[in-house]
Coordinates of C-alpha atoms and ligand atoms in Angstrom, one line a residue:
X29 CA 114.6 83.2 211.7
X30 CA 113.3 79.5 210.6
X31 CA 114.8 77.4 208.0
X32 CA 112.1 78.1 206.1
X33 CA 113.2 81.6 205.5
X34 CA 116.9 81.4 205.6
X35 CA 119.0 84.8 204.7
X36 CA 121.1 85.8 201.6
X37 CA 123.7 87.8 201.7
X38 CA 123.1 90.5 198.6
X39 CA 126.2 91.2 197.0
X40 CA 126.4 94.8 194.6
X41 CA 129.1 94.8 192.2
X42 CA 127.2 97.8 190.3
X43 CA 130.6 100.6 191.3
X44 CA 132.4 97.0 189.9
X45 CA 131.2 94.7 187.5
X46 CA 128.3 97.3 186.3
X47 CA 130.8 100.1 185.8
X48 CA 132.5 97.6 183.0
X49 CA 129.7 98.1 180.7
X50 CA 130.4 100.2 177.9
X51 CA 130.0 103.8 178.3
X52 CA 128.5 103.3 182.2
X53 CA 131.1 105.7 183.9
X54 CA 130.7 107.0 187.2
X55 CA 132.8 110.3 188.6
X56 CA 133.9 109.6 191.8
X57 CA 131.4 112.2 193.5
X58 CA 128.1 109.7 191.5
X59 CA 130.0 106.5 193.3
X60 CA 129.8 108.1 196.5
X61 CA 125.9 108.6 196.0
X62 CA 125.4 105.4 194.6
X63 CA 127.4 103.8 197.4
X64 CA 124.9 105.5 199.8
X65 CA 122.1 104.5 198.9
X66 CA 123.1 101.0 198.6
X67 CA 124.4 101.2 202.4
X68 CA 121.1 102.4 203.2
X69 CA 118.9 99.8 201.8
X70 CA 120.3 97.3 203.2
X71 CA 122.8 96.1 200.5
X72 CA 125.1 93.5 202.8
X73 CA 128.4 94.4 200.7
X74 CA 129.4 96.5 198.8
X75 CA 131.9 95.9 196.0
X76 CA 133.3 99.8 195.8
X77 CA 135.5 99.0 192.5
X78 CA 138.7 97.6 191.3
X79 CA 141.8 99.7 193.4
X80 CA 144.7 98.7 191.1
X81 CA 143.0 100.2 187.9
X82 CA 143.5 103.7 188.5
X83 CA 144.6 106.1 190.9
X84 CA 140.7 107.3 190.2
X85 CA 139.2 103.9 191.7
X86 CA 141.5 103.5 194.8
X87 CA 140.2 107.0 195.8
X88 CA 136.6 106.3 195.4
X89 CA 136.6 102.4 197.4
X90 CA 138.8 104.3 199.7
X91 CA 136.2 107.2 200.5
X92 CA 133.5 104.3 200.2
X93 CA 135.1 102.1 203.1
X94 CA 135.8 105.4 205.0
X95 CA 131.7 106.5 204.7
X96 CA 129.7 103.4 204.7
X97 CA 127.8 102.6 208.3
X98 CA 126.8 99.1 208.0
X99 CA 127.4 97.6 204.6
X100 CA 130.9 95.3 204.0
X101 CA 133.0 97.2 201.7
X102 CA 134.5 94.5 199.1
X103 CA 137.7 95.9 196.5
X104 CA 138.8 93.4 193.7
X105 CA 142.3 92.0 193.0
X106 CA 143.6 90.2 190.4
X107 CA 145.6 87.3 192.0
X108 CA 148.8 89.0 191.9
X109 CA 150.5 90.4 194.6
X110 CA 150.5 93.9 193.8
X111 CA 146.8 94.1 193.5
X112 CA 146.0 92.6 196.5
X113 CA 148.7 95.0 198.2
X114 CA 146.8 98.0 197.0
X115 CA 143.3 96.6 197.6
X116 CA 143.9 95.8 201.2
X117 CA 145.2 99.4 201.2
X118 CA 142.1 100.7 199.8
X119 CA 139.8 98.6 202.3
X120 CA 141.6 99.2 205.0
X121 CA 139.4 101.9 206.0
X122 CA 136.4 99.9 206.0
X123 CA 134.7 99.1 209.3
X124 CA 134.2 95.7 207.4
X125 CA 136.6 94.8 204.7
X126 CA 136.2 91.9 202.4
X127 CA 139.3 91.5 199.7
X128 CA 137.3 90.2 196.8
X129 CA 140.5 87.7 194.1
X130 CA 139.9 85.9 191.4
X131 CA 141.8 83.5 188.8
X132 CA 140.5 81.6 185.9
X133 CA 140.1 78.1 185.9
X134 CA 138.5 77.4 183.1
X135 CA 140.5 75.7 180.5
X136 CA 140.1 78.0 177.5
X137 CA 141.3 81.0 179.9
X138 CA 144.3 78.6 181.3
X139 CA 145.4 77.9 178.0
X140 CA 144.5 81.0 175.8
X141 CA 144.7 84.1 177.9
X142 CA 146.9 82.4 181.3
X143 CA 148.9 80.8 179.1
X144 CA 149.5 78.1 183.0
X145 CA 148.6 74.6 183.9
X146 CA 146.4 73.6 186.6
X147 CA 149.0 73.1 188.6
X148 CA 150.3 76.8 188.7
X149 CA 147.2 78.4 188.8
X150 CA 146.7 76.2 192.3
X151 CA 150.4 77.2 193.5
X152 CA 149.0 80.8 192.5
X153 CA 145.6 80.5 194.7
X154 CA 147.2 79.2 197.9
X155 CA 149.5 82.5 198.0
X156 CA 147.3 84.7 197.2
X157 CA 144.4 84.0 199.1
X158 CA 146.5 83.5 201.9
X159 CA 148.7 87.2 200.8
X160 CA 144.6 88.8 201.3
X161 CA 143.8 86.6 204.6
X162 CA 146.9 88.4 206.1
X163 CA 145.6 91.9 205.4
X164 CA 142.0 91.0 206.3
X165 CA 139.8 88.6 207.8
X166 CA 137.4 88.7 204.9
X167 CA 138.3 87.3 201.8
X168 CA 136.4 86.0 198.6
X169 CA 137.8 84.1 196.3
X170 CA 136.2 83.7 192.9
X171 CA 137.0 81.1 189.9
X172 CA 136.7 82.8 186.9
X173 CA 134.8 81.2 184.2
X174 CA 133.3 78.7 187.2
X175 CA 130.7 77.2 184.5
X176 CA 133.1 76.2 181.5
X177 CA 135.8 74.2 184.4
X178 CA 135.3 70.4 184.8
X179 CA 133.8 69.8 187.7
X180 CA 137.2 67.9 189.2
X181 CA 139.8 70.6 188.9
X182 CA 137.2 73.2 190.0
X183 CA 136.7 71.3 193.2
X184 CA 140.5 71.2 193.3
X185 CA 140.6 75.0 193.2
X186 CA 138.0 75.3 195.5
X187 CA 139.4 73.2 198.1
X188 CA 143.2 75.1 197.7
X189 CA 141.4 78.3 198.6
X190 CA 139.5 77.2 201.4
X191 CA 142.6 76.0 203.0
X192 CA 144.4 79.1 202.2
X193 CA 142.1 80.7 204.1
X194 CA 138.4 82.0 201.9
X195 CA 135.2 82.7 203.9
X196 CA 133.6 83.3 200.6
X197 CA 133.5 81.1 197.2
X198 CA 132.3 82.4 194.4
X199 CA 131.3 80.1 191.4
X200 CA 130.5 82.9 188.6
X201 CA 128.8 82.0 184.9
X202 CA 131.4 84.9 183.8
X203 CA 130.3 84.4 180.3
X204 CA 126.8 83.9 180.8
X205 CA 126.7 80.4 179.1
X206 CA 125.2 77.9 182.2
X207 CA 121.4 76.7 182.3
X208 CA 119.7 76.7 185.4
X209 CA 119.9 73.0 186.1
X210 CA 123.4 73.0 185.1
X211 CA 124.6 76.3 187.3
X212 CA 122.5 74.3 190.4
X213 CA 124.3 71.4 189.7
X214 CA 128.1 72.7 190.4
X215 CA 127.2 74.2 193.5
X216 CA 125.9 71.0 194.8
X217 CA 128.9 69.3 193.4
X218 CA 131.3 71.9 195.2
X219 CA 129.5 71.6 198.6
X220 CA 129.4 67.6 198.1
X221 CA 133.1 66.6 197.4
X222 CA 135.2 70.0 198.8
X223 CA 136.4 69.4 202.3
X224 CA 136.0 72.8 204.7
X225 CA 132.8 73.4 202.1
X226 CA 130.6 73.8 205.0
X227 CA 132.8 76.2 206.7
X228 CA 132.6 79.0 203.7
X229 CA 129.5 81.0 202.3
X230 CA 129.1 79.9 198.3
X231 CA 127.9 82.8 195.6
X232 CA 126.2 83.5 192.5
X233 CA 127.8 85.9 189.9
X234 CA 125.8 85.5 186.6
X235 CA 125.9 87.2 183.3
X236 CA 122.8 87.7 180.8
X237 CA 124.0 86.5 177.7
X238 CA 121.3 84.2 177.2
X239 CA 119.1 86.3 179.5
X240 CA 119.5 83.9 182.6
X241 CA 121.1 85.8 184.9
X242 CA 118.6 86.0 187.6
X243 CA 116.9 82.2 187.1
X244 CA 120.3 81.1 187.8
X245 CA 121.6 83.3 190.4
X246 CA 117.9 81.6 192.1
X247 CA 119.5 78.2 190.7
X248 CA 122.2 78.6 192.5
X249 CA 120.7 79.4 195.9
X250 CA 118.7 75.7 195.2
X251 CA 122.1 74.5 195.3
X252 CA 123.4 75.8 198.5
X253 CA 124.4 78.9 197.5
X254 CA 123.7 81.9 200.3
X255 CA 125.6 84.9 198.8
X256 CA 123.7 86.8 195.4
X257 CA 126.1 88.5 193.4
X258 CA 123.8 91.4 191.3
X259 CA 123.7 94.8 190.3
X260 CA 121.3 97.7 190.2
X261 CA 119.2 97.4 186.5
X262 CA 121.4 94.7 185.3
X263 CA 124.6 96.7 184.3
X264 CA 127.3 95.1 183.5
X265 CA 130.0 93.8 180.9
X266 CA 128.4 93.0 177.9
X267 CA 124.5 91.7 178.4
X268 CA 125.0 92.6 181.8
X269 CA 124.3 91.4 185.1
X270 CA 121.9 89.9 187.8
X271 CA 119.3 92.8 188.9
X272 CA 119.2 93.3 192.1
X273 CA 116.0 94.7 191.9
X274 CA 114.7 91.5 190.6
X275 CA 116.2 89.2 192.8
X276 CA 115.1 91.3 195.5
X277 CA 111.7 91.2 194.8
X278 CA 111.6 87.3 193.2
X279 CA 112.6 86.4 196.7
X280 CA 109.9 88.8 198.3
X281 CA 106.8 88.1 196.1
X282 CA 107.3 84.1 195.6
X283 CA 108.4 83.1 199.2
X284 CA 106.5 80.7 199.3
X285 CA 108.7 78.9 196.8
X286 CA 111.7 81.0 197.3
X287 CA 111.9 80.2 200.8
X288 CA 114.8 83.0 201.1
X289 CA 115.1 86.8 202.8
X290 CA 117.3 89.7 201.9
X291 CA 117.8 92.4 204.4
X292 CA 117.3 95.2 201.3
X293 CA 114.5 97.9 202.1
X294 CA 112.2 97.1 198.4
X295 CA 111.0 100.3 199.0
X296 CA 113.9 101.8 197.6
X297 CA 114.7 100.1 194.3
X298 CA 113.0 102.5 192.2
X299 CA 115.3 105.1 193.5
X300 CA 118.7 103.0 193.1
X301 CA 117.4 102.3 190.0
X302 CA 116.8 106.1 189.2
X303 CA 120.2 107.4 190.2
X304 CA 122.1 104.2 188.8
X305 CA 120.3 105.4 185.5
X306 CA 121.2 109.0 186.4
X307 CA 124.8 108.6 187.0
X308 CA 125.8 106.1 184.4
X309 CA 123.5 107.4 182.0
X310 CA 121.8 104.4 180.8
X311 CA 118.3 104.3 180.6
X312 CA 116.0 102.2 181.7
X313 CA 113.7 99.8 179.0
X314 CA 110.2 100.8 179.6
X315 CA 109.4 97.1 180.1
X316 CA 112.3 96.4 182.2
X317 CA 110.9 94.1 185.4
X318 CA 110.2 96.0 188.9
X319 CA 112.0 99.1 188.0
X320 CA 110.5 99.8 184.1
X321 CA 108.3 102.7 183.3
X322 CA 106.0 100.7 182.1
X323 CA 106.2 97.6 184.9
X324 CA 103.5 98.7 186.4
X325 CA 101.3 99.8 184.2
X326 CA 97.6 98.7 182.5
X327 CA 97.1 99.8 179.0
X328 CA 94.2 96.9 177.7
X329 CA 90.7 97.5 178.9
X330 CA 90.5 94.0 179.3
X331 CA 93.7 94.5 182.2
X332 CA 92.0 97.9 183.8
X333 CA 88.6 96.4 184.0
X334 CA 90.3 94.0 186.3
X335 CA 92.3 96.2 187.9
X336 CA 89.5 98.7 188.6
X337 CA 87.8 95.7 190.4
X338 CA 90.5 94.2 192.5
X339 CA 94.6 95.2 191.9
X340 CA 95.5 91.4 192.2
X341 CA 93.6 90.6 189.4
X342 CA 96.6 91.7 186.9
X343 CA 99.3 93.1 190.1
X344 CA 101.4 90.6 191.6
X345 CA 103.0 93.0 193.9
X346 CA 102.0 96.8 194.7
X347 CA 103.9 99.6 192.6
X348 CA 104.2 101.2 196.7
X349 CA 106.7 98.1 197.7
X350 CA 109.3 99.4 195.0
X351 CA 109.0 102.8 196.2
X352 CA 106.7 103.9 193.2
X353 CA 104.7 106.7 193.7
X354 CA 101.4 108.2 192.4
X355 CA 102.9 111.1 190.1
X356 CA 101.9 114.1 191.6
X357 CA 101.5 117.8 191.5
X358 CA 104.2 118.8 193.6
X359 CA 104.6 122.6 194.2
X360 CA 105.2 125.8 192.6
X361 CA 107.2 128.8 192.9
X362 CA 105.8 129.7 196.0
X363 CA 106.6 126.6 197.8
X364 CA 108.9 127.0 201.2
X365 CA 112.0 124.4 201.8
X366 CA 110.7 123.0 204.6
X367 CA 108.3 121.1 201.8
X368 CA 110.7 120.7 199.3
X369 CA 112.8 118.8 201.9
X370 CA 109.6 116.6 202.7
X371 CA 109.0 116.4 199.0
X372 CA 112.4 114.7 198.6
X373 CA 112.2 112.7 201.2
X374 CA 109.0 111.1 200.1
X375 CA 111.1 110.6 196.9
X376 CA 113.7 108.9 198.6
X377 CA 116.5 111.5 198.3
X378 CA 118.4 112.4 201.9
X379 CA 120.5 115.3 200.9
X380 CA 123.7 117.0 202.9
X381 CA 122.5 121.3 204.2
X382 CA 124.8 122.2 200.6
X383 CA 123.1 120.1 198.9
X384 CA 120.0 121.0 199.8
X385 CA 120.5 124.5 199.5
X386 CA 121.8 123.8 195.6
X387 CA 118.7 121.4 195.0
X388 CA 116.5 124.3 196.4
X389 CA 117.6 127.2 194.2
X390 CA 117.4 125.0 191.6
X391 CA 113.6 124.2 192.1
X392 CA 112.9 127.7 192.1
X393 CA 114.7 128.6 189.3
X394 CA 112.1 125.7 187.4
X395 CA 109.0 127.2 189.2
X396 CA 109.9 130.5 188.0
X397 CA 110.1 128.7 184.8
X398 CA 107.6 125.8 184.6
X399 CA 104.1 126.0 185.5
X400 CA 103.6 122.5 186.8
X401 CA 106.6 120.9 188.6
X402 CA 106.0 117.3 189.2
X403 CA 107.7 114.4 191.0
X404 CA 109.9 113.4 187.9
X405 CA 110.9 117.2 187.4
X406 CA 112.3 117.2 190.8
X407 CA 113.8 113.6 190.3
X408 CA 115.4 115.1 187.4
X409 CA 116.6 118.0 188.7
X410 CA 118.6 116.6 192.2
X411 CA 120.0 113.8 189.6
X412 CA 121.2 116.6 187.4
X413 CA 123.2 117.9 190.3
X414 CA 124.2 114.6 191.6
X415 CA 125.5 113.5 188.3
X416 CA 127.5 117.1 187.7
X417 CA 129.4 117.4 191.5
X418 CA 132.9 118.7 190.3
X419 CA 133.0 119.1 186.6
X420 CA 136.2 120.1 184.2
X421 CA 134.0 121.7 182.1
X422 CA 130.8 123.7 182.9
X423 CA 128.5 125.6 180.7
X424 CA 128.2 128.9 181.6
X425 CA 125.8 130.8 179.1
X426 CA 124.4 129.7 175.8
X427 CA 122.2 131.6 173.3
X428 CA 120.7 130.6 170.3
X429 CA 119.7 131.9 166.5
X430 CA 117.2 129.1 164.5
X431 CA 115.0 129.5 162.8
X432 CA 113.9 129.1 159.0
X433 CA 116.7 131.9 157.9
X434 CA 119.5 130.1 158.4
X435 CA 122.2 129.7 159.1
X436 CA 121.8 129.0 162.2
X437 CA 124.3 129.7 165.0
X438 CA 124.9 129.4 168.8
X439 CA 127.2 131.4 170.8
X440 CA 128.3 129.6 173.7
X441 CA 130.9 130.5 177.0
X442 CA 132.4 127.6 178.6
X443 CA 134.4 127.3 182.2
X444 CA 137.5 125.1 181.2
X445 CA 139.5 124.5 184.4
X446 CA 138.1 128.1 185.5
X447 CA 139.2 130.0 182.3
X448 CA 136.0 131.5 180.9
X449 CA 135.7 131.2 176.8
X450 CA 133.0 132.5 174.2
X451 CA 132.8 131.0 170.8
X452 CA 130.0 131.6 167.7
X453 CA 129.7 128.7 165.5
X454 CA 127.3 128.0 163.1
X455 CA 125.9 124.7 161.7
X456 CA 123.0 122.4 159.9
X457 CA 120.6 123.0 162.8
X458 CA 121.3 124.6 166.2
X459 CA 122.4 121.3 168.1
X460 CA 125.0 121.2 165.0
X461 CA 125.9 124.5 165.8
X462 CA 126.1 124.0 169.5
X463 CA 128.1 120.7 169.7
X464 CA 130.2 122.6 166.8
X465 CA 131.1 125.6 169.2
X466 CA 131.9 123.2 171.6
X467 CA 134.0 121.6 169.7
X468 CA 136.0 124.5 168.3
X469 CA 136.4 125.5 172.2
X470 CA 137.4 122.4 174.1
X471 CA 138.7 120.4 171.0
X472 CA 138.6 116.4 171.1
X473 CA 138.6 113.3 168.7
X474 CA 135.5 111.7 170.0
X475 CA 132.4 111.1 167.5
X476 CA 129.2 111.7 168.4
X477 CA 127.4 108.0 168.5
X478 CA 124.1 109.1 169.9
X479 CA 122.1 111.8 170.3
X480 CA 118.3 111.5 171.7
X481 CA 116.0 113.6 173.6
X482 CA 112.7 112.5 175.9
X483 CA 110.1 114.6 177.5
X484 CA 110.6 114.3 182.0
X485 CA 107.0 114.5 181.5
X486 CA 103.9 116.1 179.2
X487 CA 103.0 119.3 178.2
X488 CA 104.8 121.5 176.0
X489 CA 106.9 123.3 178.9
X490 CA 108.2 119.9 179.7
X491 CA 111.7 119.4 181.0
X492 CA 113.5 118.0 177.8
X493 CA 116.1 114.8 178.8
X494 CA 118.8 114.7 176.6
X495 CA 121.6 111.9 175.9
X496 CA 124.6 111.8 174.3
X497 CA 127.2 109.2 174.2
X498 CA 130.4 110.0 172.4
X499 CA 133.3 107.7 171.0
X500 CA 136.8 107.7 171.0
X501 CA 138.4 104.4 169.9
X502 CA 137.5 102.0 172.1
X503 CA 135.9 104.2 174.9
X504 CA 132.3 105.2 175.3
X505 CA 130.8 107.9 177.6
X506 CA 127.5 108.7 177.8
X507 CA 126.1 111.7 179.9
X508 CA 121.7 112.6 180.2
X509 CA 121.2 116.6 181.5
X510 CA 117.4 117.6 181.8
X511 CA 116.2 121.4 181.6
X512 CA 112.8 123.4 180.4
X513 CA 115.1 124.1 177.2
X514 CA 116.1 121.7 174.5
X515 CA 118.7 123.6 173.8
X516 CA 120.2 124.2 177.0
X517 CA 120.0 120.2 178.2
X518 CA 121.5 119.2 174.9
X519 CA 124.7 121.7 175.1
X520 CA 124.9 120.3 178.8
X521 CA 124.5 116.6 178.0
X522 CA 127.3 116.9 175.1
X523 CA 129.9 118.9 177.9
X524 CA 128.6 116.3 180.7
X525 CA 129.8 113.5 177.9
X526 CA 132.8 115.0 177.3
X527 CA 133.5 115.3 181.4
X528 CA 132.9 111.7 182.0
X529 CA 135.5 111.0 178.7
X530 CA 138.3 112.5 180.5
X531 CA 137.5 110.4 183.7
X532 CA 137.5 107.6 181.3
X533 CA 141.0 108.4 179.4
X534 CA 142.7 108.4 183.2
X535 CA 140.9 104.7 184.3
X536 CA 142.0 103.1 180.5
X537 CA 145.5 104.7 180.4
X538 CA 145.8 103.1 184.1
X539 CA 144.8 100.0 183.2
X540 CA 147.3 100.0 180.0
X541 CA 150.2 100.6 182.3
X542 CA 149.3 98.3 184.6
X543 CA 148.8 95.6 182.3
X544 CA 152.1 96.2 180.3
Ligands
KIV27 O1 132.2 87.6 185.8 C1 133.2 87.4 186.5 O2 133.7 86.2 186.5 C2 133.7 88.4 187.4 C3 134.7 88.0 188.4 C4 135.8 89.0 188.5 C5 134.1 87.7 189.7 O3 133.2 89.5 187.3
ZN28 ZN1 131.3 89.5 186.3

């Protein structure tokens, strides 16, 4: 390695930060996937969750730290003792554990939501960096609301957890308010006038309110920053966060003035960025950089013409070094496994022999159904499976009367907990009466905010997509189930929702008892 291409560390809050957006939940079983795939691109750590907020989230960055090969497996702790406690005991299992703290030191969170001076909230860094240092070698410390702190008391903070014992400082933008020049700035600041600076690795961790996330996460690194705080598409608390994606591949396709590497395998984005989408349920903007639908496509003649003549006329990097693929004809029923397994390969999916077995009987159920099954089918149908591991609820059978003499009605059997129920309901339209007899089954408050459904690809015998995202006070789900019938997907989609809203109602009650 030269100094002309030194290495950042990629840092993926997405089972963290990204899981804070609204309506973004994972099940446990969807971390675990996610949290594979980041280990094998090449992620360097991994920031499994938050192990005080629920009995829920210990278990999944426990099971993280117990499965990941080479990735460091971060938790995050308030700085209070009890948090750290439990995070060190859900890290523990790590081969490499990081104990990721923070405090606020801004002065609108001292005063307002602290309610402490700066000189408690230093008394409060020095013990609890040092609590975390004692239960692990790795520890990052992080000042909340880096950008809105004077530079002098954040360079106070800085230095009190270097000397209690922080490898890694992280100066966030937690509200997404810095300009690049500005976010550059502090971390040439911090590494100027912090003794021990030069002894610690210094990170970027930028929101997207003013959609600036990724100019100054590379800002930062023109400062002296060598750790990239990002997740996969963006997700995050409110505008989101850094993309990985795009980092990843600003530093790849402009190194000549990004003079930076990441150890992350770009060949894999487009899958982390299909299974994130999968198992939160958030779609991805067709225009969305690197990972969009439409991010690499030509539509003007103008753009084709060029393209037809030479790709770097209008591509600045190939659609094959984000793992996108020429959509293909894949196979039909009479296809074996052995090329189904290739199939998914080639797609990027690396399945366990169950798995497999599940993801196989399911493509032959869809050949037996669909004439043409193409690379997105597929995609859909191993995310379905990924994104429904071990459901409360399951639909079990589902038929349907529509039709211009209404009214019409859908009679629908549900698994609850392994007790087997049939309802009829009618209603205004058979997804009324669906999500009706659901309702009247497995009865809840939640309101339905959104209900949308997308082709997988063209043709009339098309794989429908359908999301839902239910609301129940201040919580938000959403849940996307594709299958050859509209019907079908949508009862799926609304019972997926509903699965993901008890997972929910466990993580908030945890978090009101633990900040009571
Ligand atoms: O945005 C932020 O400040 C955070 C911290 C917890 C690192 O997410
Ligand atoms: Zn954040």
């Amino acid at each position: 390695m030269t100094a002309a291409n030194e290495r950042v560390v990629i840092f993926d809050t997405t089972l963290r930060d990204g899981e804070q957006c609204p309506g973004a939940t994972m099940t446990f079983d969807e971390k675990l996937e996610v949290a594979h795939l980041l280990d094998r691109m090449g992620v360097d750590i991994i920031e499994a969750g938050f192990p005080i907020a629920s009995n829920g989230d210990f278990e999944a960055v426990a099971e993280i730290a117990r499965r990941t090969e080479n990735a460091v497996v971060a938790g995050l702790a308030r700085a209070i003792p009890g948090d750290i406690a439990r995070c060190g005991e859900a890290v523990r299992f790590a081969k490499r554990p990081r104990i990721h703290t923070f405090v606020s030191t801004s002065p609108i969170h001292l005063k307002h939501q602290m309610r402490k001076t700066e000189e408690e909230v230093l008394e409060i860094i020095a013990t609890t960096v040092a609590q975390a240092r004692n239960l692990v070698d790795d520890v990052e410390w992080s000042a909340m609301d880096a950008t809105r702190t004077g530079h002098e008391y954040l360079a106070r903070a800085v230095e009190a957890a270097i000397r209690a014992g922080a490898t890694t400082i992280n100066l966030p933008d937690t509200v997404g308010y810095a300009t690049p020049d500005e976010y550059r700035a502090m971390f040439v600041a911090m590494r100027e006038r912090v003794p021990g600076a030069d002894k610690v690795i210094f990170s970027t961790h930028c929101h997207d309110d003013l959609g600036l996330a990724v100019a100054n996460s590379l800002a930062g690194l023109a400062g002296g920053a060598r750790q990239i705080e990002c997740t996969v598409n963006g997700i995050g608390e409110r505008a989101g966060n850094a993309a990985l994606e795009e980092i990843v591949m600003a530093l790849r396709t402009r190194r000549d003035a990004l003079p930076y590497e990441t150890g992350v395998e770009s060949t894999l984005l487009t899958r982390a960025s299909r299974l994130v989408s999968a198992a939160t349920s958030f779609p991805v903007q067709y225009n969305k950089a690197i990972v969009g639908k439409n991010a690499f496509a030509h539509e003007s003649g103008i753009h084709q013409d060029g393209m037809l003549k030479n790709n770097e006329t209008y591509e600045i990097m190939t659609p094959a070094t984000v793992g996108v693929t020429k959509t293909s004809l894949v196979m039909g029923k009479h296809s074996g496994r052995a090329a189904f397994k290739d199939k998914l390969k080639a797609l990027g999916y690396e399945l366990g022999e169950n798995a497999l077995q599940d993801a196989f009987a399911r493509f032959k159920e869809l050949a037996d159904r669909k004439k043409h099954v193409y690379d997105e089918d597929i995609e859909a149908l191993v995310d379905n499976q990924i994104a429904s591991g071990n459901d409360r609820i399951k639909v079990l059978s589902l038929i349907v009367i529509a039709g211009t003499m209404g009214p019409q009605s859908a009679t629908l059997t549900l698994d609850i907990e392994g007790v087997h129920t049939t309802v009829q309901s009618t209603g205004n339209g058979p997804v009324d009466a669906i999500f009706n007899a659901i309702r009247s089954v497995a009865p809840h408050e939640a309101s339905l905010a959104l209900y949308q459904v997308h082709a997988v690809t063209e043709g009339t015998d098309a794989q429908a997509e359908v999301s839902v995202r239910l609301e129940e006070g201040e919580k938000t789900v959403s849940a996307k189930v594709a299958d050859p019938d509209t019907l079908v997907a949508s009862a799926k989609a609304y019972v997926a929702a509903l699965n993901k809203l008890t997972v929910k109602r466990q993580q908030v009650n945890a978090q009101a008892a633990i900040s009571a």
